Amino acid sequence: MTKNTVVTRFPPSPTGYLHIGGARTALYNWLFARQQRGKFILRIEDTDKERSTSEATQAIVESLQWLGLDWDEGPYYQSERYSIYWEFIERLLSSGKAYYCHCTPEQLERRRKEAMAKGLKPKYDGRCRELELGPGPRAVVRLKSPQSGKTQFHDLIKGPISFNNEELDDLVLWRSDGSPTYHLAVVADDIAMGLTHIIRGDDHVNNTPRQILIYGALGEPLPLYAHVPMILGPDRTRLSKRHGATSVLAYRDLGYLPQALLNALARVGWSYGDQEKFTLSELIQKFSLENVGKSAGIFNRDKLLDLNAHYIRETGTEELVRNLLPFLETKGFKNIKDEKLRGAVETLKPRSKTLVEMAENARFYFVDQITYDPVAAKKFLNPDALDMLKDIRIRLQEIRDFTRETVEAVFLRFIEEKKVKLGKIAQPLRVALTGAGVSPGIFEVMEVLGRENVLERIGKAINYAAGSVGSANTKSSSS
Ligand code: GLU
């Protein structure tokens, strides 16, 4: 990698699942790194021992893997890098840019209250700044921040941002318990890992000047910052559980394809003309920080559902089968022959918005017993249909090479001879084979079910229609 190589990172705190907002941040960092032929780093910010869990880390890693956002380095764990952070503290201490502070939490609290009572800002009063104290059991290390002037940066999304240094405290960098603070760890890592671009949620804007001051104290060049506006629900309030699922894995489990979620996430707050649908390589090619909007983006689940239906139609059958298998297994359908599975998926592709829906719609292909929808059965499996069903069963029985085409030819001959409309026979047959009044095309269904199964199901339907079987259930052979 050359010196100018772009390096981005995704540094989640593992205190919960990966939510939509975090996933979008990860995606933008990933897209930018891939586009620039740079590096994308995964870093787990687990210094908060109380709130960090390995389950959350696992869920985050699994979410990124499912989305296909692969990383070039990591996962690094901040909890394992304290010695690196301490080296940065030593640098700052030895150059006089940081100092030990011995003020106790109780003293700080008292002074804070006093300041507030006087109507002053409750910031650290700099008492230990010039005392040149050494380490001590309750000592912390603070940054010697400039007390006047401004800290400014040019945000790649928001434009120029400026803070008065007076408002910024002498930040604690190292705690008395021997752990780094969040800001120190982030800056140390961003420097050590060679970050060139910090793309993160705009809830971090206020952290940026503090972090810039640490860079300055270390004499390190600044990365470029891009703060991405937050995500809202369609009602323009902050995206939350009220708007439906908010975790990436929940969307996986609801039967969404990663391509659909990635596409939807990319479009929350970023646009490329009017284009709505992007392949992953198009996203890599077309993404730019300049086209990320300055105002909050809206996450629209209806749009996501449409995108999902689109990607289900577009995805190759083999891949779809692989994606569908866990959903079928949940429903108890295992060891289904590949050919039948592929056939079923092909018929269901154009009519399923999620994989959950597809698995549900596939049920009739794989169950031993189909259940008749009572309304459809009453309407179509009645004595009127009997003769037709018997006749068509005999004709179907004669087909040796049982394909969509040969089946269709039999039907066309049948309706021509009988002078009936196709629907007249197709509907009773549909109920006989699928149990329902709506299904994929009946010829395709028959090809997927196969000759034996079709004949058996029609046989049961004939019995049912003749009134010889009282229940709505028929026994038919399994897959
Ligand atoms: N760990 C922080 C978070 O999960 C991100 C820090 C950063 O992007 O600088 O919000």
PDB file of N, CA, C and O in Angstrom, residues 281-336:
ATOM      1  N   SER A 281     -21.371  -3.466  -6.882  1.00  0.00           N
ATOM      2  CA  SER A 281     -20.248  -2.834  -7.576  1.00  0.00           C
ATOM      3  C   SER A 281     -20.601  -1.424  -8.040  1.00  0.00           C
ATOM      4  O   SER A 281     -19.743  -0.538  -8.067  1.00  0.00           O
ATOM      5  N   GLU A 282     -21.879  -1.215  -8.346  1.00  0.00           N
ATOM      6  CA  GLU A 282     -22.285   0.170  -8.680  1.00  0.00           C
ATOM      7  C   GLU A 282     -22.149   1.085  -7.477  1.00  0.00           C
ATOM      8  O   GLU A 282     -21.735   2.239  -7.589  1.00  0.00           O
ATOM      9  N   LEU A 283     -22.520   0.552  -6.309  1.00  0.00           N
ATOM     10  CA  LEU A 283     -22.398   1.359  -5.090  1.00  0.00           C
ATOM     11  C   LEU A 283     -20.940   1.731  -4.865  1.00  0.00           C
ATOM     12  O   LEU A 283     -20.624   2.881  -4.542  1.00  0.00           O
ATOM     13  N   ILE A 284     -20.060   0.749  -5.033  1.00  0.00           N
ATOM     14  CA  ILE A 284     -18.635   1.016  -4.814  1.00  0.00           C
ATOM     15  C   ILE A 284     -18.170   2.100  -5.788  1.00  0.00           C
ATOM     16  O   ILE A 284     -17.458   3.033  -5.423  1.00  0.00           O
ATOM     17  N   GLN A 285     -18.630   1.987  -6.999  1.00  0.00           N
ATOM     18  CA  GLN A 285     -18.194   2.930  -8.025  1.00  0.00           C
ATOM     19  C   GLN A 285     -18.786   4.321  -7.808  1.00  0.00           C
ATOM     20  O   GLN A 285     -18.101   5.333  -7.974  1.00  0.00           O
ATOM     21  N   LYS A 286     -20.045   4.373  -7.403  1.00  0.00           N
ATOM     22  CA  LYS A 286     -20.748   5.668  -7.416  1.00  0.00           C
ATOM     23  C   LYS A 286     -20.787   6.382  -6.072  1.00  0.00           C
ATOM     24  O   LYS A 286     -21.123   7.560  -6.008  1.00  0.00           O
ATOM     25  N   PHE A 287     -20.462   5.668  -5.011  1.00  0.00           N
ATOM     26  CA  PHE A 287     -20.560   6.295  -3.693  1.00  0.00           C
ATOM     27  C   PHE A 287     -19.600   7.480  -3.578  1.00  0.00           C
ATOM     28  O   PHE A 287     -18.474   7.445  -4.077  1.00  0.00           O
ATOM     29  N   SER A 288     -20.062   8.538  -2.940  1.00  0.00           N
ATOM     30  CA  SER A 288     -19.133   9.626  -2.619  1.00  0.00           C
ATOM     31  C   SER A 288     -19.633  10.342  -1.370  1.00  0.00           C
ATOM     32  O   SER A 288     -20.842  10.431  -1.140  1.00  0.00           O
ATOM     33  N   LEU A 289     -18.701  10.817  -0.585  1.00  0.00           N
ATOM     34  CA  LEU A 289     -19.084  11.530   0.635  1.00  0.00           C
ATOM     35  C   LEU A 289     -19.762  12.846   0.284  1.00  0.00           C
ATOM     36  O   LEU A 289     -20.633  13.315   1.019  1.00  0.00           O
ATOM     37  N   GLU A 290     -19.392  13.436  -0.850  1.00  0.00           N
ATOM     38  CA  GLU A 290     -20.001  14.714  -1.258  1.00  0.00           C
ATOM     39  C   GLU A 290     -21.502  14.554  -1.455  1.00  0.00           C
ATOM     40  O   GLU A 290     -22.259  15.498  -1.286  1.00  0.00           O
ATOM     41  N   ASN A 291     -21.929  13.368  -1.857  1.00  0.00           N
ATOM     42  CA  ASN A 291     -23.354  13.164  -2.106  1.00  0.00           C
ATOM     43  C   ASN A 291     -24.122  12.650  -0.895  1.00  0.00           C
ATOM     44  O   ASN A 291     -25.268  12.232  -1.013  1.00  0.00           O
ATOM     45  N   VAL A 292     -23.474  12.651   0.258  1.00  0.00           N
ATOM     46  CA  VAL A 292     -24.213  12.338   1.483  1.00  0.00           C
ATOM     47  C   VAL A 292     -24.884  13.642   1.912  1.00  0.00           C
ATOM     48  O   VAL A 292     -24.239  14.694   1.970  1.00  0.00           O
ATOM     49  N   GLY A 293     -26.188  13.550   2.180  1.00  0.00           N
ATOM     50  CA  GLY A 293     -26.946  14.763   2.504  1.00  0.00           C
ATOM     51  C   GLY A 293     -26.556  15.344   3.856  1.00  0.00           C
ATOM     52  O   GLY A 293     -26.061  14.633   4.731  1.00  0.00           O
ATOM     53  N   LYS A 294     -26.812  16.628   3.998  1.00  0.00           N
ATOM     54  CA  LYS A 294     -26.489  17.301   5.261  1.00  0.00           C
ATOM     55  C   LYS A 294     -27.572  17.072   6.306  1.00  0.00           C
ATOM     56  O   LYS A 294     -27.346  17.244   7.490  1.00  0.00           O
ATOM     57  N   SER A 295     -28.780  16.742   5.837  1.00  0.00           N
ATOM     58  CA  SER A 295     -29.851  16.549   6.817  1.00  0.00           C
ATOM     59  C   SER A 295     -30.130  15.060   6.996  1.00  0.00           C
ATOM     60  O   SER A 295     -29.671  14.230   6.205  1.00  0.00           O
ATOM     61  N   ALA A 296     -30.895  14.754   8.036  1.00  0.00           N
ATOM     62  CA  ALA A 296     -31.123  13.349   8.406  1.00  0.00           C
ATOM     63  C   ALA A 296     -31.790  12.577   7.265  1.00  0.00           C
ATOM     64  O   ALA A 296     -32.603  13.118   6.525  1.00  0.00           O
ATOM     65  N   GLY A 297     -31.426  11.326   7.136  1.00  0.00           N
ATOM     66  CA  GLY A 297     -32.011  10.459   6.111  1.00  0.00           C
ATOM     67  C   GLY A 297     -33.163   9.663   6.696  1.00  0.00           C
ATOM     68  O   GLY A 297     -33.249   9.480   7.908  1.00  0.00           O
ATOM     69  N   ILE A 298     -34.046   9.204   5.811  1.00  0.00           N
ATOM     70  CA  ILE A 298     -35.212   8.459   6.290  1.00  0.00           C
ATOM     71  C   ILE A 298     -35.110   6.993   5.872  1.00  0.00           C
ATOM     72  O   ILE A 298     -34.825   6.690   4.717  1.00  0.00           O
ATOM     73  N   PHE A 299     -35.321   6.127   6.844  1.00  0.00           N
ATOM     74  CA  PHE A 299     -35.309   4.694   6.576  1.00  0.00           C
ATOM     75  C   PHE A 299     -36.750   4.245   6.400  1.00  0.00           C
ATOM     76  O   PHE A 299     -37.553   4.336   7.313  1.00  0.00           O
ATOM     77  N   ASN A 300     -37.040   3.782   5.195  1.00  0.00           N
ATOM     78  CA  ASN A 300     -38.417   3.459   4.868  1.00  0.00           C
ATOM     79  C   ASN A 300     -38.544   1.945   4.644  1.00  0.00           C
ATOM     80  O   ASN A 300     -38.006   1.404   3.690  1.00  0.00           O
ATOM     81  N   ARG A 301     -39.275   1.301   5.548  1.00  0.00           N
ATOM     82  CA  ARG A 301     -39.378  -0.157   5.473  1.00  0.00           C
ATOM     83  C   ARG A 301     -40.161  -0.624   4.245  1.00  0.00           C
ATOM     84  O   ARG A 301     -39.919  -1.706   3.732  1.00  0.00           O
ATOM     85  N   ASP A 302     -41.113   0.184   3.788  1.00  0.00           N
ATOM     86  CA  ASP A 302     -41.864  -0.224   2.599  1.00  0.00           C
ATOM     87  C   ASP A 302     -40.948  -0.283   1.396  1.00  0.00           C
ATOM     88  O   ASP A 302     -41.025  -1.174   0.563  1.00  0.00           O
ATOM     89  N   LYS A 303     -40.058   0.689   1.320  1.00  0.00           N
ATOM     90  CA  LYS A 303     -39.099   0.702   0.210  1.00  0.00           C
ATOM     91  C   LYS A 303     -38.183  -0.510   0.310  1.00  0.00           C
ATOM     92  O   LYS A 303     -37.847  -1.129  -0.693  1.00  0.00           O
ATOM     93  N   LEU A 304     -37.780  -0.815   1.529  1.00  0.00           N
ATOM     94  CA  LEU A 304     -36.911  -1.976   1.727  1.00  0.00           C
ATOM     95  C   LEU A 304     -37.614  -3.244   1.254  1.00  0.00           C
ATOM     96  O   LEU A 304     -37.010  -4.098   0.596  1.00  0.00           O
ATOM     97  N   LEU A 305     -38.897  -3.339   1.563  1.00  0.00           N
ATOM     98  CA  LEU A 305     -39.650  -4.531   1.165  1.00  0.00           C
ATOM     99  C   LEU A 305     -39.714  -4.634  -0.364  1.00  0.00           C
ATOM    100  O   LEU A 305     -39.531  -5.714  -0.929  1.00  0.00           O
ATOM    101  N   ASP A 306     -39.940  -3.512  -1.017  1.00  0.00           N
ATOM    102  CA  ASP A 306     -39.959  -3.525  -2.489  1.00  0.00           C
ATOM    103  C   ASP A 306     -38.604  -3.925  -3.047  1.00  0.00           C
ATOM    104  O   ASP A 306     -38.513  -4.691  -4.007  1.00  0.00           O
ATOM    105  N   LEU A 307     -37.552  -3.371  -2.442  1.00  0.00           N
ATOM    106  CA  LEU A 307     -36.211  -3.730  -2.894  1.00  0.00           C
ATOM    107  C   LEU A 307     -35.963  -5.224  -2.704  1.00  0.00           C
ATOM    108  O   LEU A 307     -35.377  -5.884  -3.553  1.00  0.00           O
ATOM    109  N   ASN A 308     -36.455  -5.737  -1.583  1.00  0.00           N
ATOM    110  CA  ASN A 308     -36.232  -7.148  -1.301  1.00  0.00           C
ATOM    111  C   ASN A 308     -36.926  -8.018  -2.349  1.00  0.00           C
ATOM    112  O   ASN A 308     -36.333  -8.975  -2.854  1.00  0.00           O
ATOM    113  N   ALA A 309     -38.169  -7.653  -2.672  1.00  0.00           N
ATOM    114  CA  ALA A 309     -38.892  -8.409  -3.697  1.00  0.00           C
ATOM    115  C   ALA A 309     -38.106  -8.356  -5.006  1.00  0.00           C
ATOM    116  O   ALA A 309     -37.950  -9.357  -5.709  1.00  0.00           O
ATOM    117  N   HIS A 310     -37.570  -7.190  -5.306  1.00  0.00           N
ATOM    118  CA  HIS A 310     -36.777  -7.019  -6.529  1.00  0.00           C
ATOM    119  C   HIS A 310     -35.552  -7.936  -6.516  1.00  0.00           C
ATOM    120  O   HIS A 310     -35.283  -8.650  -7.471  1.00  0.00           O
ATOM    121  N   TYR A 311     -34.825  -7.920  -5.396  1.00  0.00           N
ATOM    122  CA  TYR A 311     -33.601  -8.736  -5.355  1.00  0.00           C
ATOM    123  C   TYR A 311     -33.909 -10.231  -5.305  1.00  0.00           C
ATOM    124  O   TYR A 311     -33.127 -11.031  -5.811  1.00  0.00           O
ATOM    125  N   ILE A 312     -35.064 -10.589  -4.749  1.00  0.00           N
ATOM    126  CA  ILE A 312     -35.440 -12.013  -4.774  1.00  0.00           C
ATOM    127  C   ILE A 312     -35.661 -12.428  -6.238  1.00  0.00           C
ATOM    128  O   ILE A 312     -35.200 -13.481  -6.667  1.00  0.00           O
ATOM    129  N   ARG A 313     -36.303 -11.569  -6.994  1.00  0.00           N
ATOM    130  CA  ARG A 313     -36.511 -11.883  -8.420  1.00  0.00           C
ATOM    131  C   ARG A 313     -35.191 -11.953  -9.170  1.00  0.00           C
ATOM    132  O   ARG A 313     -35.015 -12.774 -10.061  1.00  0.00           O
ATOM    133  N   GLU A 314     -34.261 -11.074  -8.806  1.00  0.00           N
ATOM    134  CA  GLU A 314     -33.003 -10.960  -9.556  1.00  0.00           C
ATOM    135  C   GLU A 314     -31.962 -12.008  -9.173  1.00  0.00           C
ATOM    136  O   GLU A 314     -31.049 -12.263  -9.928  1.00  0.00           O
ATOM    137  N   THR A 315     -32.076 -12.531  -7.968  1.00  0.00           N
ATOM    138  CA  THR A 315     -31.017 -13.427  -7.485  1.00  0.00           C
ATOM    139  C   THR A 315     -31.097 -14.784  -8.164  1.00  0.00           C
ATOM    140  O   THR A 315     -32.190 -15.303  -8.409  1.00  0.00           O
ATOM    141  N   GLY A 316     -29.936 -15.341  -8.470  1.00  0.00           N
ATOM    142  CA  GLY A 316     -29.882 -16.650  -9.111  1.00  0.00           C
ATOM    143  C   GLY A 316     -30.521 -17.708  -8.218  1.00  0.00           C
ATOM    144  O   GLY A 316     -30.494 -17.605  -6.990  1.00  0.00           O
ATOM    145  N   THR A 317     -31.117 -18.719  -8.858  1.00  0.00           N
ATOM    146  CA  THR A 317     -31.864 -19.717  -8.101  1.00  0.00           C
ATOM    147  C   THR A 317     -30.998 -20.440  -7.074  1.00  0.00           C
ATOM    148  O   THR A 317     -31.415 -20.631  -5.927  1.00  0.00           O
ATOM    149  N   GLU A 318     -29.793 -20.798  -7.476  1.00  0.00           N
ATOM    150  CA  GLU A 318     -28.923 -21.535  -6.536  1.00  0.00           C
ATOM    151  C   GLU A 318     -28.699 -20.733  -5.249  1.00  0.00           C
ATOM    152  O   GLU A 318     -28.800 -21.258  -4.151  1.00  0.00           O
ATOM    153  N   GLU A 319     -28.390 -19.458  -5.440  1.00  0.00           N
ATOM    154  CA  GLU A 319     -28.108 -18.615  -4.277  1.00  0.00           C
ATOM    155  C   GLU A 319     -29.352 -18.459  -3.400  1.00  0.00           C
ATOM    156  O   GLU A 319     -29.283 -18.483  -2.180  1.00  0.00           O
ATOM    157  N   LEU A 320     -30.471 -18.315  -4.085  1.00  0.00           N
ATOM    158  CA  LEU A 320     -31.726 -18.154  -3.351  1.00  0.00           C
ATOM    159  C   LEU A 320     -32.042 -19.411  -2.547  1.00  0.00           C
ATOM    160  O   LEU A 320     -32.488 -19.330  -1.398  1.00  0.00           O
ATOM    161  N   VAL A 321     -31.795 -20.558  -3.155  1.00  0.00           N
ATOM    162  CA  VAL A 321     -32.027 -21.824  -2.453  1.00  0.00           C
ATOM    163  C   VAL A 321     -31.175 -21.855  -1.181  1.00  0.00           C
ATOM    164  O   VAL A 321     -31.665 -22.176  -0.103  1.00  0.00           O
ATOM    165  N   ARG A 322     -29.915 -21.473  -1.328  1.00  0.00           N
ATOM    166  CA  ARG A 322     -29.026 -21.466  -0.160  1.00  0.00           C
ATOM    167  C   ARG A 322     -29.566 -20.550   0.938  1.00  0.00           C
ATOM    168  O   ARG A 322     -29.566 -20.879   2.113  1.00  0.00           O
ATOM    169  N   ASN A 323     -30.051 -19.387   0.509  1.00  0.00           N
ATOM    170  CA  ASN A 323     -30.597 -18.431   1.483  1.00  0.00           C
ATOM    171  C   ASN A 323     -31.900 -18.914   2.113  1.00  0.00           C
ATOM    172  O   ASN A 323     -32.213 -18.580   3.245  1.00  0.00           O
ATOM    173  N   LEU A 324     -32.649 -19.678   1.332  1.00  0.00           N
ATOM    174  CA  LEU A 324     -33.979 -20.103   1.794  1.00  0.00           C
ATOM    175  C   LEU A 324     -33.906 -21.287   2.759  1.00  0.00           C
ATOM    176  O   LEU A 324     -34.771 -21.428   3.628  1.00  0.00           O
ATOM    177  N   LEU A 325     -32.871 -22.115   2.595  1.00  0.00           N
ATOM    178  CA  LEU A 325     -32.807 -23.364   3.376  1.00  0.00           C
ATOM    179  C   LEU A 325     -33.046 -23.200   4.877  1.00  0.00           C
ATOM    180  O   LEU A 325     -33.863 -23.930   5.447  1.00  0.00           O
ATOM    181  N   PRO A 326     -32.378 -22.234   5.540  1.00  0.00           N
ATOM    182  CA  PRO A 326     -32.630 -22.110   6.978  1.00  0.00           C
ATOM    183  C   PRO A 326     -34.095 -21.833   7.310  1.00  0.00           C
ATOM    184  O   PRO A 326     -34.599 -22.296   8.329  1.00  0.00           O
ATOM    185  N   PHE A 327     -34.764 -21.105   6.432  1.00  0.00           N
ATOM    186  CA  PHE A 327     -36.174 -20.784   6.685  1.00  0.00           C
ATOM    187  C   PHE A 327     -37.043 -22.030   6.517  1.00  0.00           C
ATOM    188  O   PHE A 327     -38.024 -22.223   7.227  1.00  0.00           O
ATOM    189  N   LEU A 328     -36.681 -22.869   5.551  1.00  0.00           N
ATOM    190  CA  LEU A 328     -37.438 -24.111   5.372  1.00  0.00           C
ATOM    191  C   LEU A 328     -37.189 -25.035   6.551  1.00  0.00           C
ATOM    192  O   LEU A 328     -38.101 -25.687   7.050  1.00  0.00           O
ATOM    193  N   GLU A 329     -35.928 -25.044   7.001  1.00  0.00           N
ATOM    194  CA  GLU A 329     -35.608 -25.920   8.134  1.00  0.00           C
ATOM    195  C   GLU A 329     -36.385 -25.535   9.368  1.00  0.00           C
ATOM    196  O   GLU A 329     -36.869 -26.387  10.102  1.00  0.00           O
ATOM    197  N   THR A 330     -36.523 -24.232   9.576  1.00  0.00           N
ATOM    198  CA  THR A 330     -37.319 -23.780  10.724  1.00  0.00           C
ATOM    199  C   THR A 330     -38.732 -24.342  10.641  1.00  0.00           C
ATOM    200  O   THR A 330     -39.371 -24.590  11.654  1.00  0.00           O
ATOM    201  N   LYS A 331     -39.215 -24.493   9.428  1.00  0.00           N
ATOM    202  CA  LYS A 331     -40.576 -25.014   9.274  1.00  0.00           C
ATOM    203  C   LYS A 331     -40.598 -26.541   9.262  1.00  0.00           C
ATOM    204  O   LYS A 331     -41.634 -27.153   9.010  1.00  0.00           O
ATOM    205  N   GLY A 332     -39.425 -27.131   9.455  1.00  0.00           N
ATOM    206  CA  GLY A 332     -39.369 -28.590   9.532  1.00  0.00           C
ATOM    207  C   GLY A 332     -39.158 -29.283   8.197  1.00  0.00           C
ATOM    208  O   GLY A 332     -39.268 -30.500   8.100  1.00  0.00           O
ATOM    209  N   PHE A 333     -38.859 -28.527   7.151  1.00  0.00           N
ATOM    210  CA  PHE A 333     -38.618 -29.158   5.846  1.00  0.00           C
ATOM    211  C   PHE A 333     -37.132 -29.368   5.645  1.00  0.00           C
ATOM    212  O   PHE A 333     -36.385 -28.417   5.442  1.00  0.00           O
ATOM    213  N   LYS A 334     -36.736 -30.614   5.718  1.00  0.00           N
ATOM    214  CA  LYS A 334     -35.310 -30.923   5.585  1.00  0.00           C
ATOM    215  C   LYS A 334     -35.132 -31.979   4.509  1.00  0.00           C
ATOM    216  O   LYS A 334     -36.068 -32.694   4.174  1.00  0.00           O
ATOM    217  N   ASN A 335     -33.919 -32.104   4.025  1.00  0.00           N
ATOM    218  CA  ASN A 335     -33.569 -33.150   3.051  1.00  0.00           C
ATOM    219  C   ASN A 335     -34.486 -33.182   1.837  1.00  0.00           C
ATOM    220  O   ASN A 335     -34.882 -34.240   1.378  1.00  0.00           O
ATOM    221  N   ILE A 336     -34.835 -32.035   1.359  1.00  0.00           N
ATOM    222  CA  ILE A 336     -35.655 -31.999   0.143  1.00  0.00           C
ATOM    223  C   ILE A 336     -34.711 -32.134  -1.046  1.00  0.00           C
ATOM    224  O   ILE A 336     -33.621 -31.557  -1.042  1.00  0.00           O
TER     225      ILE A 336
END
